[in-house]
Coordinates of C-alpha atoms and ligand atoms in Angstrom, one line a residue:
M1 CA -74.5 -29.0 40.3
E2 CA -75.5 -27.3 37.0
T3 CA -77.6 -24.2 37.6
H4 CA -79.3 -21.8 35.1
I5 CA -80.0 -18.6 36.9
S6 CA -83.4 -17.0 36.1
Q7 CA -82.9 -14.0 33.8
A8 CA -85.4 -12.1 36.0
L9 CA -82.8 -12.1 38.8
G10 CA -80.0 -10.4 36.7
R11 CA -76.3 -11.3 36.8
S12 CA -75.0 -9.7 40.0
E13 CA -71.5 -10.7 41.2
A14 CA -73.1 -12.4 44.2
L15 CA -75.3 -14.5 42.0
Q16 CA -72.4 -15.5 39.7
E17 CA -70.5 -16.5 42.8
A18 CA -73.5 -18.5 44.0
E19 CA -73.6 -20.3 40.7
T20 CA -69.9 -21.2 41.0
I21 CA -70.4 -22.5 44.6
L22 CA -73.5 -24.5 43.5
R23 CA -71.3 -26.1 40.8
S24 CA -68.8 -27.3 43.5
C25 CA -71.4 -29.3 45.4
V26 CA -71.5 -32.9 44.4
H27 CA -74.6 -33.5 46.6
C28 CA -72.9 -36.4 48.5
G29 CA -74.7 -35.5 51.7
F30 CA -71.8 -36.1 54.0
C31 CA -72.5 -32.6 55.6
T32 CA -76.0 -33.6 56.6
A33 CA -74.8 -35.8 59.5
T34 CA -73.0 -33.0 61.2
C35 CA -75.6 -30.4 60.9
P36 CA -77.2 -29.4 64.2
T37 CA -80.6 -28.3 62.7
Y38 CA -80.9 -31.5 60.7
Q39 CA -80.1 -33.5 63.9
L40 CA -82.9 -31.7 65.7
L41 CA -85.5 -31.6 63.0
G42 CA -84.7 -34.7 60.9
N43 CA -85.8 -32.9 57.7
E44 CA -83.5 -32.8 54.7
L45 CA -84.5 -29.2 54.0
D46 CA -83.2 -28.3 57.5
G47 CA -79.7 -29.6 56.6
P48 CA -77.0 -28.1 54.3
R49 CA -77.7 -30.2 51.2
G50 CA -81.5 -29.5 51.4
R51 CA -80.8 -25.8 51.8
I52 CA -78.5 -25.9 48.8
Y53 CA -81.3 -27.5 46.7
L54 CA -83.7 -24.8 47.9
I55 CA -81.3 -22.0 46.9
K56 CA -80.7 -23.6 43.5
E57 CA -84.4 -23.9 42.9
M58 CA -84.9 -20.3 43.9
L59 CA -82.2 -19.1 41.6
E60 CA -83.6 -21.0 38.7
N61 CA -87.2 -20.1 39.2
G62 CA -86.6 -16.5 40.4
Q63 CA -89.2 -17.2 43.1
A64 CA -89.2 -18.0 46.8
S65 CA -92.0 -19.0 49.2
D66 CA -92.3 -18.6 53.0
R67 CA -91.2 -22.2 53.2
T68 CA -87.9 -21.5 51.4
R69 CA -87.2 -18.5 53.6
T70 CA -88.1 -20.5 56.8
H71 CA -85.7 -23.3 56.1
L72 CA -82.9 -20.9 55.2
D73 CA -83.5 -18.8 58.3
R74 CA -83.2 -21.9 60.5
C75 CA -79.6 -22.3 59.5
L76 CA -77.2 -21.2 62.3
L77 CA -74.4 -20.4 59.9
C78 CA -72.3 -22.5 62.2
R79 CA -70.3 -23.9 59.3
S80 CA -70.0 -27.4 60.7
C81 CA -71.0 -28.5 57.2
E82 CA -68.0 -26.6 55.7
T83 CA -65.7 -28.5 58.1
T84 CA -67.2 -31.8 57.0
C85 CA -67.6 -31.2 53.2
P86 CA -64.9 -33.0 51.2
S87 CA -65.4 -30.8 48.2
G88 CA -64.7 -27.5 49.9
V89 CA -68.1 -26.0 49.2
Q90 CA -68.3 -22.4 50.5
Y91 CA -71.7 -22.9 52.1
A92 CA -71.7 -19.8 54.3
R93 CA -71.2 -17.5 51.2
L94 CA -74.0 -19.3 49.4
L95 CA -76.3 -19.1 52.3
H96 CA -75.8 -15.3 52.8
T97 CA -76.7 -14.8 49.1
G98 CA -79.6 -17.2 49.3
R99 CA -81.0 -15.8 52.4
H100 CA -80.8 -12.2 51.1
L101 CA -82.7 -13.2 48.0
A102 CA -85.3 -15.2 49.9
H103 CA -86.0 -12.2 52.1
E104 CA -86.5 -10.0 49.0
L105 CA -88.7 -12.5 47.2
A106 CA -90.7 -13.6 50.3
P107 CA -90.5 -10.8 52.9
L108 CA -90.8 -11.6 56.6
P109 CA -93.9 -10.5 58.4
L110 CA -93.7 -6.8 59.6
R111 CA -93.2 -7.8 63.3
E112 CA -90.1 -9.9 62.4
R113 CA -88.7 -7.2 60.3
G114 CA -89.1 -4.8 63.1
L115 CA -87.3 -7.0 65.5
R116 CA -84.3 -7.4 63.1
R117 CA -84.3 -3.6 62.6
L118 CA -84.2 -3.1 66.4
L119 CA -81.3 -5.5 66.8
R120 CA -79.3 -3.8 64.0
A121 CA -79.9 -0.4 65.5
T122 CA -78.9 -1.3 69.1
L123 CA -76.5 -4.2 69.4
P124 CA -73.5 -2.8 67.4
Y125 CA -73.6 0.5 69.2
P126 CA -72.2 0.5 72.8
G127 CA -73.5 4.0 73.3
R128 CA -77.1 2.7 72.8
M129 CA -76.6 -0.7 74.3
A130 CA -75.2 0.5 77.7
P131 CA -78.2 2.6 78.7
A132 CA -80.7 0.0 77.3
L133 CA -79.0 -2.7 79.4
G134 CA -78.9 -0.4 82.5
L135 CA -82.6 0.3 82.2
A136 CA -83.3 -3.4 81.6
R137 CA -81.5 -4.3 84.8
L138 CA -83.5 -1.7 86.7
I139 CA -86.9 -3.0 85.5
R140 CA -85.9 -6.7 85.4
P141 CA -88.7 -7.8 87.7
L142 CA -91.3 -6.3 85.5
L143 CA -90.1 -8.0 82.3
P144 CA -91.3 -11.4 81.1
R145 CA -89.3 -14.3 82.4
T146 CA -87.7 -15.2 79.0
L147 CA -86.5 -11.6 78.7
Q148 CA -85.2 -11.5 82.3
R149 CA -82.9 -14.4 81.5
K150 CA -81.4 -12.6 78.6
I151 CA -80.1 -9.7 80.7
P152 CA -76.5 -10.4 81.7
P153 CA -75.5 -9.7 85.3
A154 CA -73.3 -6.6 85.7
S155 CA -69.7 -7.6 85.1
P156 CA -67.4 -5.9 87.6
V157 CA -64.3 -4.6 85.8
T158 CA -61.2 -4.3 87.9
R159 CA -59.1 -1.8 85.9
P160 CA -55.9 -3.3 84.7
A161 CA -52.6 -1.8 85.6
Q162 CA -51.7 1.0 83.2
D163 CA -49.8 -0.3 80.2
N164 CA -46.2 0.9 80.6
P165 CA -44.7 1.9 77.3
S166 CA -41.2 2.3 78.8
T167 CA -40.9 -1.4 79.8
Q168 CA -43.1 -2.8 77.1
T169 CA -41.5 -2.4 73.7
R170 CA -44.0 -4.6 71.9
K171 CA -47.6 -3.3 71.3
V172 CA -50.8 -4.7 69.9
I173 CA -54.2 -3.2 69.2
L174 CA -56.9 -4.9 71.4
F175 CA -60.3 -4.9 69.7
Q176 CA -62.9 -3.5 72.1
G177 CA -66.1 -5.0 70.5
C178 CA -69.7 -3.8 71.0
V179 CA -71.7 -6.3 73.0
Q180 CA -68.7 -7.5 75.0
S181 CA -67.5 -4.1 76.0
V182 CA -70.9 -3.4 77.5
A183 CA -71.8 -6.8 78.9
A184 CA -68.4 -8.2 80.0
G185 CA -65.7 -5.6 80.2
S186 CA -63.8 -8.0 82.5
I187 CA -62.7 -10.1 79.5
N188 CA -60.6 -7.4 77.9
A189 CA -59.3 -6.3 81.3
A190 CA -58.0 -9.8 81.8
A191 CA -56.5 -9.9 78.3
I192 CA -54.6 -6.6 79.0
R193 CA -53.1 -8.0 82.2
V194 CA -52.0 -11.2 80.5
L195 CA -50.5 -9.3 77.6
N196 CA -48.8 -6.9 80.0
R197 CA -47.2 -9.9 81.8
L198 CA -45.7 -11.0 78.5
G199 CA -44.3 -7.5 78.0
I200 CA -46.8 -6.4 75.4
Q201 CA -48.6 -3.1 75.6
T202 CA -52.2 -2.8 74.4
L203 CA -53.6 0.0 72.3
A204 CA -57.3 0.9 71.9
A205 CA -58.1 2.3 68.5
A206 CA -59.9 5.6 68.9
G207 CA -63.2 5.8 67.0
E208 CA -63.2 2.0 66.3
S209 CA -66.7 0.5 65.7
C210 CA -68.4 -2.8 65.9
C211 CA -66.8 -5.4 63.6
G212 CA -70.0 -5.6 61.6
A213 CA -70.8 -9.2 62.3
V214 CA -74.3 -8.4 63.7
N215 CA -75.3 -6.4 60.6
H216 CA -73.7 -9.0 58.3
H217 CA -75.7 -11.8 59.9
L218 CA -78.9 -9.8 59.8
D219 CA -78.5 -9.2 56.0
D220 CA -77.4 -5.6 56.2
I221 CA -74.2 -5.8 54.2
D222 CA -74.0 -2.0 53.5
T223 CA -73.7 -1.2 57.2
A224 CA -71.3 -4.1 57.7
R225 CA -69.1 -2.7 54.9
S226 CA -69.1 0.9 56.2
L227 CA -68.2 -0.3 59.8
A228 CA -65.4 -2.3 58.2
Q229 CA -64.1 0.7 56.3
N230 CA -64.0 2.8 59.4
N231 CA -62.2 0.1 61.4
L232 CA -59.6 -0.6 58.6
D233 CA -58.6 3.1 58.4
R234 CA -58.2 3.3 62.2
W235 CA -56.3 0.0 62.7
L236 CA -54.0 0.4 59.8
T237 CA -52.9 3.8 61.1
L238 CA -51.8 2.0 64.3
I239 CA -50.2 -0.9 62.4
D240 CA -48.2 1.7 60.4
G241 CA -47.2 3.2 63.8
G242 CA -45.7 -0.1 65.0
A243 CA -48.5 -2.2 66.4
E244 CA -47.7 -5.8 65.5
A245 CA -51.2 -7.2 65.5
L246 CA -54.9 -6.7 66.1
V247 CA -55.8 -9.1 69.0
V248 CA -59.5 -10.1 69.3
T249 CA -61.0 -11.8 72.4
A250 CA -64.3 -12.7 70.7
S251 CA -63.9 -15.4 68.1
A252 CA -67.0 -14.3 66.1
C253 CA -65.5 -10.8 65.7
A254 CA -62.1 -12.3 64.8
L255 CA -63.7 -14.3 62.0
E256 CA -65.7 -11.3 60.7
I257 CA -62.5 -9.2 60.6
R258 CA -60.4 -11.9 58.9
E259 CA -63.2 -12.2 56.3
Y260 CA -63.3 -8.4 55.6
P261 CA -61.8 -9.0 52.1
L262 CA -65.1 -10.7 51.1
L263 CA -67.0 -7.4 51.7
F264 CA -65.1 -5.5 49.0
P265 CA -64.7 -6.0 45.2
A266 CA -61.3 -7.6 44.4
G267 CA -58.9 -4.9 43.3
S268 CA -60.6 -2.0 45.2
P269 CA -58.6 0.0 47.7
Y270 CA -60.5 -1.3 50.7
H271 CA -60.1 -4.9 49.5
A272 CA -56.3 -4.3 49.6
K273 CA -56.6 -2.8 53.1
A274 CA -58.7 -5.7 54.2
L275 CA -56.2 -8.2 52.9
R276 CA -53.4 -6.4 54.8
M277 CA -55.5 -6.4 58.0
Q278 CA -56.2 -10.1 57.6
E279 CA -52.5 -10.8 58.1
H280 CA -52.5 -8.8 61.3
C281 CA -55.8 -9.9 62.9
L282 CA -55.5 -12.8 65.4
E283 CA -57.9 -14.3 67.8
I284 CA -56.3 -14.2 71.2
G285 CA -55.7 -17.9 71.5
D286 CA -54.0 -17.9 68.1
Y287 CA -51.9 -14.9 69.2
L288 CA -50.9 -16.4 72.6
A289 CA -50.1 -19.7 71.0
R290 CA -47.2 -17.9 69.2
Q291 CA -45.8 -16.4 72.5
D292 CA -43.6 -17.7 75.2
L293 CA -46.1 -18.5 77.9
E294 CA -43.4 -19.6 80.4
K295 CA -43.4 -16.0 81.5
L296 CA -46.9 -16.3 82.8
R297 CA -46.2 -18.7 85.7
V298 CA -49.6 -20.4 86.1
R299 CA -50.6 -22.0 89.3
T300 CA -51.5 -25.7 89.2
D301 CA -54.5 -25.7 91.5
A302 CA -57.2 -24.5 89.0
P303 CA -60.4 -26.6 88.9
A304 CA -61.0 -28.5 85.7
M305 CA -62.6 -26.6 82.9
S306 CA -65.2 -27.9 80.5
F307 CA -64.4 -26.1 77.3
H308 CA -67.0 -25.0 74.7
A309 CA -65.3 -24.3 71.4
P310 CA -67.4 -21.7 69.6
C311 CA -68.3 -22.6 66.0
T312 CA -66.6 -19.4 64.8
L313 CA -63.4 -20.7 66.4
Q314 CA -63.4 -24.3 65.3
H315 CA -65.3 -24.1 62.0
G316 CA -64.9 -20.5 60.9
L317 CA -61.3 -19.7 61.9
R318 CA -60.5 -23.4 61.5
A319 CA -58.6 -23.6 64.8
P320 CA -60.1 -26.8 66.4
G321 CA -58.2 -27.8 69.5
Q322 CA -55.9 -24.8 69.5
T323 CA -57.1 -23.1 72.7
E324 CA -57.6 -26.4 74.5
A325 CA -53.9 -27.3 73.7
L326 CA -52.7 -23.8 74.8
L327 CA -54.5 -24.1 78.1
R328 CA -53.2 -27.7 78.7
K329 CA -49.7 -26.6 77.9
A330 CA -50.1 -23.8 80.5
G331 CA -51.1 -26.5 83.1
F332 CA -54.9 -26.5 83.1
D333 CA -57.1 -29.6 83.2
V334 CA -59.3 -29.0 80.1
R335 CA -62.2 -31.4 79.4
E336 CA -64.0 -31.6 76.0
P337 CA -67.7 -32.5 75.8
E338 CA -69.1 -35.2 73.4
E339 CA -70.3 -33.8 70.1
A340 CA -68.0 -30.8 70.6
H341 CA -68.5 -29.9 66.9
L342 CA -72.2 -29.0 67.5
C343 CA -73.4 -25.4 67.9
C344 CA -74.7 -24.2 71.3
G345 CA -77.5 -22.3 69.6
S346 CA -76.2 -18.8 70.2
A347 CA -75.1 -18.0 66.6
G348 CA -75.2 -14.3 66.7
T349 CA -78.8 -13.1 67.0
Y350 CA -80.2 -16.7 66.3
A351 CA -81.0 -17.0 70.1
I352 CA -83.4 -14.1 69.7
T353 CA -84.8 -14.8 66.2
Q354 CA -85.1 -18.6 66.6
P355 CA -85.6 -19.1 70.4
R356 CA -87.1 -22.6 70.2
L357 CA -84.3 -24.3 68.2
S358 CA -81.7 -22.2 70.0
G359 CA -83.0 -23.3 73.4
Q360 CA -82.9 -27.0 72.4
L361 CA -79.3 -26.8 71.2
R362 CA -78.3 -25.0 74.4
E363 CA -79.9 -27.7 76.6
N364 CA -78.0 -30.4 74.7
K365 CA -74.8 -28.5 74.8
L366 CA -75.0 -27.8 78.6
R367 CA -75.9 -31.4 79.4
R368 CA -72.7 -32.5 77.6
L369 CA -70.5 -29.8 79.1
E370 CA -71.8 -30.4 82.6
S371 CA -71.2 -34.1 82.3
T372 CA -67.4 -33.8 81.7
G373 CA -66.8 -33.2 85.5
G374 CA -65.4 -29.7 84.9
E375 CA -66.2 -27.2 87.6
V376 CA -66.4 -24.2 85.2
I377 CA -67.3 -23.8 81.6
G378 CA -64.8 -21.9 79.5
T379 CA -65.4 -20.5 76.1
A380 CA -63.9 -18.0 73.6
N381 CA -66.9 -15.9 72.4
I382 CA -69.2 -13.5 74.2
G383 CA -72.3 -14.7 72.3
C384 CA -71.8 -18.3 73.5
L385 CA -70.9 -17.1 77.0
L386 CA -74.1 -15.0 77.5
H387 CA -76.3 -17.7 75.9
L388 CA -74.9 -20.6 78.0
Q389 CA -74.8 -18.5 81.2
E390 CA -78.6 -18.0 81.0
K391 CA -79.2 -21.7 81.9
A392 CA -75.9 -23.2 83.1
K393 CA -75.5 -24.7 86.5
L394 CA -71.8 -24.0 86.4
R395 CA -70.1 -20.6 86.0
V396 CA -69.3 -19.7 82.4
R397 CA -66.2 -17.6 81.8
H398 CA -64.0 -16.6 78.9
W399 CA -60.9 -18.7 79.2
I400 CA -58.6 -15.7 79.2
E401 CA -60.2 -14.6 82.5
W402 CA -59.5 -18.1 83.9
L403 CA -55.9 -18.0 82.7
E404 CA -55.3 -14.5 84.2
K405 CA -57.0 -15.6 87.5
Y406 CA -54.5 -18.4 87.9
C407 CA -51.3 -16.5 87.0
V408 CA -49.0 -16.2 90.0
Ligands
SF4_501 S1 -72.0 -29.4 50.6 FE1 -70.2 -30.8 50.4 S2 -70.7 -32.5 51.8 FE2 -72.6 -31.3 51.5 S3 -73.6 -32.4 49.8 FE3 -72.4 -30.7 48.8 S4 -70.4 -31.6 48.3 FE4 -71.5 -33.1 49.8
SF4_502 S1 -74.2 -23.8 58.7 FE1 -74.7 -25.2 60.5 S2 -76.9 -25.2 60.6 FE2 -76.4 -24.3 58.6 S3 -76.5 -26.0 57.2 FE3 -74.4 -25.9 57.9 S4 -74.2 -27.3 59.6 FE4 -76.4 -26.9 59.3

């Protein structure tokens, strides 16, 4: 798709990259059929091809309207379109650039900007999130019903047995995360127990921060970059000290970290560090798929699990079916819902910024998950877990907790 960028916009690297990506799209429209927002709204402009046209138009005219921004903001960044696209169009990269520009040319109303600023200032910082969540639990009855449902129940964390360096010669860094460490500490506790059973010690990187995904998705690349720099320095020190990998229990964080190289100019020192870390960062399903799970000795009486594959796992990390296969190999009955490729509507902060669409997607997803006959819903990302849990009739758990629960 030939594009002539308006001179008024300049020639930044991001715009040049956008031009290249636009050229790779042959506007065949295959992606439209698998786009969740197109399926809901039936408008070409709420599908990937329509959004690509909007971005092209904006780049050529140097102008954007509220309509442009609205259609771009409705995108979940689920990347289902990237999985479908036969031409390998890097849609997510293009959307980030397009959305950033649309927000500059047609700013959001003040209230919306305030909400995004608040999310950026709280979610990535456990030291701010924990007291805010504690207070919210205390005053829950006084809050509006929609907000009440967003407050996750307290997650009891049974402290795992102390890692024992004398018997565990292998070690990995276990990423702590921001929202997950506050809202569901039981997930990493289960991961530590499973890894210990495999003879692997886990390390926590002192001073580690949020992976940066929240800021990245909310169009604050500078903060995402500085969080990444901090993490890279801390993790690589431990990798140099003998840790074999960085293991991540939230698929959205794993994707963000594996894509750190995109945050830095090619050839810069942090780009090199990010590339090195990319080799060592593994989502926990990916890491365990490379281990001998015979050592775990899993019971065979676990109820069937209906598995929700997060978009970050199946479309972002390109690991469709990997976790399901791992759990089946370990002896679990794993059921997959129809239309498993569609997003549940969580999508980072989308559930807060686009509640209507997000709610419709969740309703559809839960109906399909609950009709598989599974007795529990398993997933691999804290965002999906908290979002589904708000309305699910079944329990929603991270699959690593389920695996650990049924180890002999
Ligand atoms: S993004 Fe890919 S699938 Fe969609 S219209 Fe362009 S080339 Fe076709
Ligand atoms: S990322 Fe998801 S919501 Fe956005 S255009 Fe692609 S398929 Fe549609």
